[in-house]
């Protein structure tokens, strides 16, 4: 195990003990492993050097596997649908033979409760049908995979004995239609055999957003329509057709099925946002990360959001009674940000800007820090946070902080904390992002930063957040006592006498 892994697992062990000590004081029935991971996720950003992979499930994906190959064979649609590119729902009809029990209608409900594990569960399918030979009886459809060879096991037979039901299992021809098949079953039946079927999608209000592979593109319109059919509330399916533009953070997309209305409404962390998905950036997979950063803030804190988008950091922070300064270069993002500030009734609590991130840091941020930091005292608990969520470029903006201010801080405890996001394809992404941040700042961050894994973006590509308090020797340029003298007679020397002489 390398040194980085050793440090990581040591800190994980420390945090596991912390969880056990501080959080698991409930009955065993209320404690779960996923709950532990959620606690680890919430606190990992606060432990210096902790780098943890936390899997999130707040987006929708098509299942990658089925539980039973036999299940796939029995419930596959008609083989003739293979290669279909234009959806024909009628072609999916198929008749299968399933086991049934003949039961008096007055005890059907009792039987369903007692044998619920063995009753057939299919989308849109009735579990109980009429008996064509006896109007006083009903046929309860059983799952053929739970009742192998149409023979009941001893536990089932005991239940039937108690209910005075004949244990004889009969065969029944059941017609399955398009409505009874699941999304993955339909796509497996349609796409060529041996090719990957699965395709994850994000839900943004009424929109399903796909990133289809090349071999899936001939079937894209069918895939889009099936997603609409199988997911209530989704009325539009789009596929990304280009990479994200790093300037405005939007991308080209094709509407595959449904309406072409891309103006939608989403709710995240108890905050409502409206947006035009074709013109602004929104990723539901970042919900947990937005919440993690906002959780660090206290009422009265100051937040500078350099690349604010439509406001997923800024608006919740304002609702938390923080002072917020938010900026985005994209005019559409700025427009929707203002709209969402009014929607959430925080428009009078946020100062909004529409400019380049570097200009925002050199202008409004510098101006506010120059006024704010000299007023902070050691005993004050107000914190200043700077969020830089533009993973493709944000680290390149860190050099702005070099000698951004002139003078001496009144209190080093009030220096701003930066949360900077970046992508990494490095074998050791935490080390990679720290080294690149150090290069931009011109100083070491060893022991002064924490690195948090936000999500896996693609194979061998991670999105991370590095958090650190700006070092005083980076943020401040000490003035010469004899600045009024001609330059040739000044006696003051400094490690960095001008921006041009800073190490690159």
Coordinates of N, CA and C in Angstrom, one line a residue, residues 297-439:
X297 N -21.7 26.7 5.8 CA -21.9 28.1 6.1 C -22.8 28.4 7.3
X298 N -22.6 29.5 8.0 CA -23.4 29.9 9.1 C -24.1 31.2 8.8
X299 N -25.2 31.5 9.4 CA -25.8 32.8 9.2 C -24.8 34.0 9.5
X300 N -24.7 34.9 8.6 CA -23.8 36.0 8.8 C -22.5 35.8 8.0
X301 N -22.2 34.6 7.5 CA -21.0 34.4 6.7 C -21.1 35.1 5.4
X302 N -20.0 35.3 4.8 CA -19.9 35.9 3.4 C -19.6 34.9 2.4
X303 N -20.3 34.8 1.3 CA -20.1 33.9 0.2 C -19.8 34.6 -1.1
X304 N -18.7 34.4 -1.7 CA -18.5 34.8 -3.1 C -18.5 33.6 -4.0
X305 N -19.5 33.6 -4.9 CA -19.7 32.5 -5.9 C -19.2 33.0 -7.2
X306 N -18.0 32.5 -7.6 CA -17.4 33.1 -8.8 C -18.1 32.6 -10.1
X307 N -18.5 31.4 -10.1 CA -19.2 30.8 -11.3 C -20.5 30.3 -10.9
X308 N -21.5 31.2 -10.6 CA -22.7 30.8 -9.9 C -23.7 30.0 -10.6
X309 N -23.7 30.0 -12.0 CA -24.7 29.4 -12.7 C -26.1 30.0 -12.4
X310 N -27.1 29.2 -12.2 CA -28.4 29.7 -11.8 C -28.6 29.8 -10.3
X311 N -27.6 29.5 -9.5 CA -27.7 29.8 -8.1 C -27.7 28.6 -7.1
X312 N -27.3 27.4 -7.4 CA -27.4 26.3 -6.5 C -26.6 26.4 -5.2
X313 N -25.5 27.2 -5.2 CA -24.8 27.6 -4.0 C -25.3 28.9 -3.4
X314 N -25.5 29.9 -4.2 CA -25.8 31.2 -3.8 C -27.1 31.4 -3.1
X315 N -28.2 30.8 -3.8 CA -29.5 31.0 -3.3 C -29.8 30.3 -1.9
X316 N -29.4 29.0 -1.8 CA -29.5 28.4 -0.4 C -28.7 29.2 0.6
X317 N -27.5 29.7 0.3 CA -26.7 30.5 1.2 C -27.5 31.7 1.7
X318 N -28.1 32.4 0.7 CA -28.9 33.6 1.0 C -30.1 33.3 1.9
X319 N -30.7 32.1 1.6 CA -31.8 31.7 2.5 C -31.4 31.4 3.9
X320 N -30.1 31.1 4.0 CA -29.5 30.8 5.3 C -29.0 32.1 6.0
X321 N -29.3 33.2 5.4 CA -29.0 34.5 5.9 C -27.5 34.8 5.9
X322 N -26.8 34.3 4.8 CA -25.5 34.7 4.5 C -25.5 35.9 3.6
X323 N -24.4 36.7 3.6 CA -24.2 37.8 2.6 C -23.6 37.2 1.4
X324 N -24.2 37.3 0.2 CA -23.9 36.6 -1.0 C -23.5 37.6 -2.1
X325 N -22.4 37.3 -2.8 CA -22.0 38.0 -4.0 C -21.8 36.9 -5.0
X326 N -22.6 36.9 -6.1 CA -22.6 35.8 -7.1 C -22.4 36.4 -8.5
X327 N -21.7 35.6 -9.3 CA -21.4 36.0 -10.6 C -21.4 34.9 -11.6
X328 N -21.8 35.2 -12.9 CA -21.7 34.2 -13.9 C -21.5 35.0 -15.3
X329 N -20.6 34.4 -16.1 CA -20.3 35.1 -17.4 C -21.5 34.9 -18.4
X330 N -22.1 33.7 -18.3 CA -23.2 33.4 -19.3 C -24.4 34.3 -19.1
X331 N -24.8 35.1 -20.1 CA -25.9 36.0 -19.9 C -27.2 35.3 -19.6
X332 N -27.4 34.1 -20.1 CA -28.6 33.3 -19.8 C -28.6 32.8 -18.4
X333 N -27.5 32.4 -17.9 CA -27.4 31.9 -16.5 C -27.7 33.1 -15.6
X334 N -27.1 34.3 -15.9 CA -27.3 35.5 -15.1 C -28.8 35.8 -15.1
X335 N -29.5 35.7 -16.3 CA -30.9 36.0 -16.3 C -31.7 35.1 -15.5
X336 N -31.4 33.8 -15.6 CA -32.2 32.8 -14.8 C -31.8 32.9 -13.3
X337 N -30.6 33.3 -13.0 CA -30.2 33.4 -11.6 C -31.0 34.6 -11.0
X338 N -31.2 35.7 -11.6 CA -32.0 36.8 -11.1 C -33.4 36.3 -11.0
X339 N -33.9 35.5 -11.9 CA -35.3 35.0 -11.9 C -35.5 34.1 -10.6
X340 N -34.5 33.3 -10.4 CA -34.6 32.3 -9.3 C -34.4 33.0 -7.9
X341 N -33.6 34.1 -7.9 CA -33.5 34.9 -6.7 C -34.9 35.5 -6.3
X342 N -35.6 36.0 -7.3 CA -37.0 36.5 -7.0 C -37.9 35.3 -6.6
X343 N -37.8 34.2 -7.4 CA -38.6 33.1 -7.1 C -38.5 32.6 -5.7
X344 N -37.3 32.6 -5.1 CA -37.0 32.2 -3.8 C -37.0 33.3 -2.8
X345 N -37.4 34.5 -3.2 CA -37.5 35.7 -2.3 C -36.2 36.1 -1.6
X346 N -35.1 36.0 -2.3 CA -33.8 36.4 -1.8 C -33.1 37.5 -2.6
X347 N -33.9 38.1 -3.6 CA -33.3 39.0 -4.5 C -32.7 40.2 -3.8
X348 N -33.2 40.6 -2.6 CA -32.7 41.7 -1.9 C -31.6 41.3 -0.9
X349 N -31.1 40.0 -1.0 CA -30.1 39.5 -0.1 C -28.8 39.2 -0.9
X350 N -28.9 39.3 -2.2 CA -27.8 38.9 -3.1 C -27.4 40.0 -4.0
X351 N -26.1 40.2 -4.2 CA -25.6 41.1 -5.2 C -25.1 40.2 -6.4
X352 N -25.7 40.4 -7.5 CA -25.4 39.6 -8.7 C -24.6 40.4 -9.7
X353 N -23.7 39.6 -10.4 CA -22.8 40.2 -11.4 C -22.8 39.3 -12.6
X354 N -22.6 39.9 -13.8 CA -22.5 39.2 -15.1 C -21.2 39.6 -15.7
X355 N -20.1 39.0 -15.3 CA -18.8 39.3 -15.9 C -17.9 38.1 -15.8
X356 N -16.7 38.2 -16.4 CA -15.7 37.2 -16.4 C -15.3 36.9 -14.9
X357 N -15.0 35.7 -14.6 CA -14.7 35.3 -13.2 C -13.4 36.0 -12.7
X358 N -12.4 36.2 -13.6 CA -11.2 36.9 -13.2 C -11.5 38.4 -12.9
X359 N -12.4 39.0 -13.7 CA -12.8 40.4 -13.4 C -13.6 40.5 -12.1
X360 N -14.4 39.5 -11.8 CA -15.2 39.5 -10.6 C -14.3 39.4 -9.4
X361 N -13.2 38.6 -9.5 CA -12.3 38.5 -8.4 C -11.4 39.8 -8.2
X362 N -11.0 40.3 -9.3 CA -10.2 41.5 -9.2 C -11.0 42.8 -8.9
X363 N -12.3 42.7 -9.1 CA -13.2 43.9 -8.9 C -14.0 43.7 -7.6
X364 N -15.2 43.2 -7.7 CA -16.1 43.2 -6.5 C -15.5 42.4 -5.3
X365 N -14.9 41.2 -5.6 CA -14.3 40.4 -4.5 C -13.2 41.2 -3.8
X366 N -12.3 41.7 -4.6 CA -11.2 42.5 -4.0 C -11.7 43.7 -3.2
X367 N -12.7 44.4 -3.7 CA -13.2 45.5 -3.0 C -13.9 45.1 -1.7
X368 N -14.7 44.1 -1.7 CA -15.4 43.7 -0.5 C -14.4 43.1 0.5
X369 N -13.4 42.3 0.1 CA -12.4 41.8 1.0 C -11.6 42.9 1.7
X370 N -11.3 44.0 0.9 CA -10.6 45.1 1.4 C -11.4 45.8 2.5
X371 N -12.7 45.8 2.4 CA -13.5 46.5 3.4 C -13.8 45.5 4.6
X372 N -14.0 44.2 4.2 CA -14.5 43.2 5.2 C -13.4 42.8 6.2
X373 N -12.3 42.4 5.6 CA -11.3 41.7 6.5 C -10.7 42.6 7.5
X374 N -10.4 43.9 7.3 CA -9.9 44.8 8.3 C -10.9 44.9 9.5
X375 N -12.2 44.6 9.3 CA -13.1 44.8 10.4 C -13.3 43.6 11.3
X376 N -12.7 42.5 10.8 CA -12.9 41.2 11.5 C -11.9 41.2 12.7
X377 N -12.4 40.7 13.8 CA -11.6 40.6 15.0 C -11.4 39.1 15.4
X378 N -10.4 38.8 16.2 CA -10.1 37.4 16.5 C -11.3 36.7 17.1
X379 N -12.1 37.4 17.9 CA -13.2 36.7 18.6 C -14.5 36.5 17.7
X380 N -14.5 37.2 16.5 CA -15.6 37.1 15.6 C -15.6 35.7 14.9
X381 N -16.8 35.2 14.7 CA -17.0 33.9 14.1 C -17.4 33.9 12.7
X382 N -17.5 35.1 12.1 CA -17.9 35.2 10.7 C -16.8 34.6 9.8
X383 N -17.2 33.8 8.8 CA -16.3 33.2 7.9 C -16.6 33.7 6.5
X384 N -15.5 33.8 5.7 CA -15.6 34.2 4.3 C -15.3 33.0 3.4
X385 N -16.2 32.6 2.5 CA -16.0 31.5 1.6 C -16.0 32.0 0.1
X386 N -15.2 31.4 -0.7 CA -15.1 31.7 -2.1 C -15.3 30.4 -2.8
X387 N -16.4 30.2 -3.6 CA -16.7 29.0 -4.3 C -16.3 29.2 -5.8
X388 N -15.5 28.3 -6.3 CA -15.1 28.4 -7.7 C -15.4 27.1 -8.4
X389 N -16.7 26.9 -8.8 CA -17.2 25.7 -9.5 C -17.2 25.8 -11.0
X390 N -16.0 25.7 -11.6 CA -15.8 25.6 -13.0 C -14.7 24.6 -13.2
X391 N -15.0 23.3 -13.1 CA -13.9 22.3 -13.0 C -12.9 22.3 -14.2
X392 N -13.4 22.7 -15.3 CA -12.5 22.7 -16.5 C -11.4 23.8 -16.4
X393 N -11.7 24.9 -15.7 CA -10.8 26.0 -15.7 C -10.5 26.6 -14.4
X394 N -11.2 26.4 -13.3 CA -11.2 27.1 -12.1 C -9.8 27.3 -11.5
X395 N -9.0 26.2 -11.5 CA -7.6 26.3 -10.9 C -6.8 27.4 -11.6
X396 N -7.0 27.6 -12.9 CA -6.2 28.6 -13.6 C -6.5 30.0 -13.1
X397 N -7.6 30.2 -12.3 CA -8.0 31.5 -11.8 C -7.4 31.8 -10.4
X398 N -6.8 30.7 -9.8 CA -6.2 30.9 -8.4 C -5.1 31.9 -8.3
X399 N -4.4 32.1 -9.4 CA -3.3 33.1 -9.4 C -3.7 34.5 -9.1
X400 N -5.0 34.7 -9.3 CA -5.6 36.1 -9.0 C -5.4 36.4 -7.5
X401 N -5.3 35.4 -6.6 CA -5.2 35.7 -5.2 C -3.8 36.1 -4.8
X402 N -2.8 36.0 -5.7 CA -1.5 36.4 -5.3 C -1.4 37.9 -5.1
X403 N -1.2 38.3 -3.8 CA -1.1 39.7 -3.5 C -2.3 40.5 -4.0
X404 N -3.5 39.9 -3.8 CA -4.7 40.6 -4.2 C -4.9 41.8 -3.3
X405 N -4.5 41.7 -2.0 CA -4.7 42.8 -1.1 C -3.4 43.4 -0.6
X406 N -3.4 44.6 -0.2 CA -2.2 45.3 0.3 C -2.4 45.6 1.8
X407 N -1.4 45.3 2.6 CA -1.4 45.6 4.0 C -1.2 44.4 4.9
X408 N -1.7 44.5 6.1 CA -1.6 43.4 7.0 C -3.0 43.0 7.5
X409 N -3.4 41.7 7.6 CA -4.7 41.3 8.1 C -4.8 41.6 9.6
X410 N -6.0 42.0 10.0 CA -6.2 42.2 11.4 C -6.3 40.9 12.1
X411 N -6.8 39.9 11.4 CA -6.9 38.6 12.1 C -6.7 37.5 11.0
X412 N -5.8 36.6 11.3 CA -5.6 35.5 10.3 C -6.7 34.5 10.3
X413 N -7.5 34.5 11.4 CA -8.6 33.5 11.5 C -9.7 33.8 10.5
X414 N -9.8 35.0 10.1 CA -10.9 35.4 9.2 C -10.5 35.4 7.7
X415 N -9.4 34.8 7.4 CA -8.9 34.8 6.0 C -9.9 33.9 5.2
X416 N -10.2 34.2 3.9 CA -11.2 33.5 3.1 C -10.8 32.0 2.9
X417 N -11.8 31.1 2.9 CA -11.6 29.7 2.6 C -12.1 29.5 1.1
X418 N -11.3 29.0 0.3 CA -11.6 28.8 -1.1 C -12.0 27.3 -1.3
X419 N -13.1 27.1 -2.1 CA -13.5 25.8 -2.5 C -13.4 25.8 -4.0
X420 N -12.4 25.1 -4.5 CA -12.1 25.2 -6.0 C -12.2 23.8 -6.6
X421 N -13.0 23.7 -7.7 CA -13.3 22.4 -8.3 C -12.4 22.2 -9.6
X422 N -12.1 20.9 -9.8 CA -11.3 20.6 -11.0 C -11.6 19.1 -11.4
X423 N -11.3 18.8 -12.6 CA -11.3 17.5 -13.1 C -9.8 16.9 -13.0
X424 N -9.7 15.6 -12.9 CA -8.4 15.0 -12.9 C -8.5 13.6 -13.5
X425 N -7.5 13.3 -14.4 CA -7.4 11.9 -15.0 C -6.1 11.2 -14.4
X426 N -5.6 11.8 -13.4 CA -4.3 11.3 -12.8 C -4.6 10.1 -11.9
X427 N -3.6 9.2 -11.8 CA -3.7 8.0 -11.0 C -4.0 8.4 -9.5
X428 N -3.4 9.5 -9.1 CA -3.7 10.0 -7.7 C -4.3 11.4 -7.9
X429 N -5.6 11.5 -8.1 CA -6.3 12.7 -8.4 C -6.1 13.8 -7.3
X430 N -6.1 13.3 -6.0 CA -6.0 14.3 -4.9 C -4.7 15.0 -4.9
X431 N -3.6 14.2 -5.2 CA -2.3 14.8 -5.3 C -2.2 15.7 -6.5
X432 N -2.8 15.3 -7.6 CA -2.8 16.1 -8.8 C -3.4 17.5 -8.7
X433 N -4.6 17.5 -8.1 CA -5.3 18.8 -7.9 C -4.6 19.7 -6.9
X434 N -4.0 19.1 -5.9 CA -3.2 19.9 -4.9 C -2.0 20.5 -5.6
X435 N -1.3 19.8 -6.4 CA -0.1 20.3 -7.0 C -0.4 21.4 -8.0
X436 N -1.5 21.2 -8.7 CA -1.9 22.3 -9.7 C -2.4 23.5 -9.0
X437 N -3.0 23.4 -7.9 CA -3.5 24.5 -7.1 C -2.2 25.3 -6.5
X438 N -1.3 24.5 -6.0 CA 0.0 25.1 -5.5 C 0.7 25.9 -6.5
X439 N 0.8 25.3 -7.8 CA 1.4 26.0 -8.8 C 0.8 27.4 -9.2

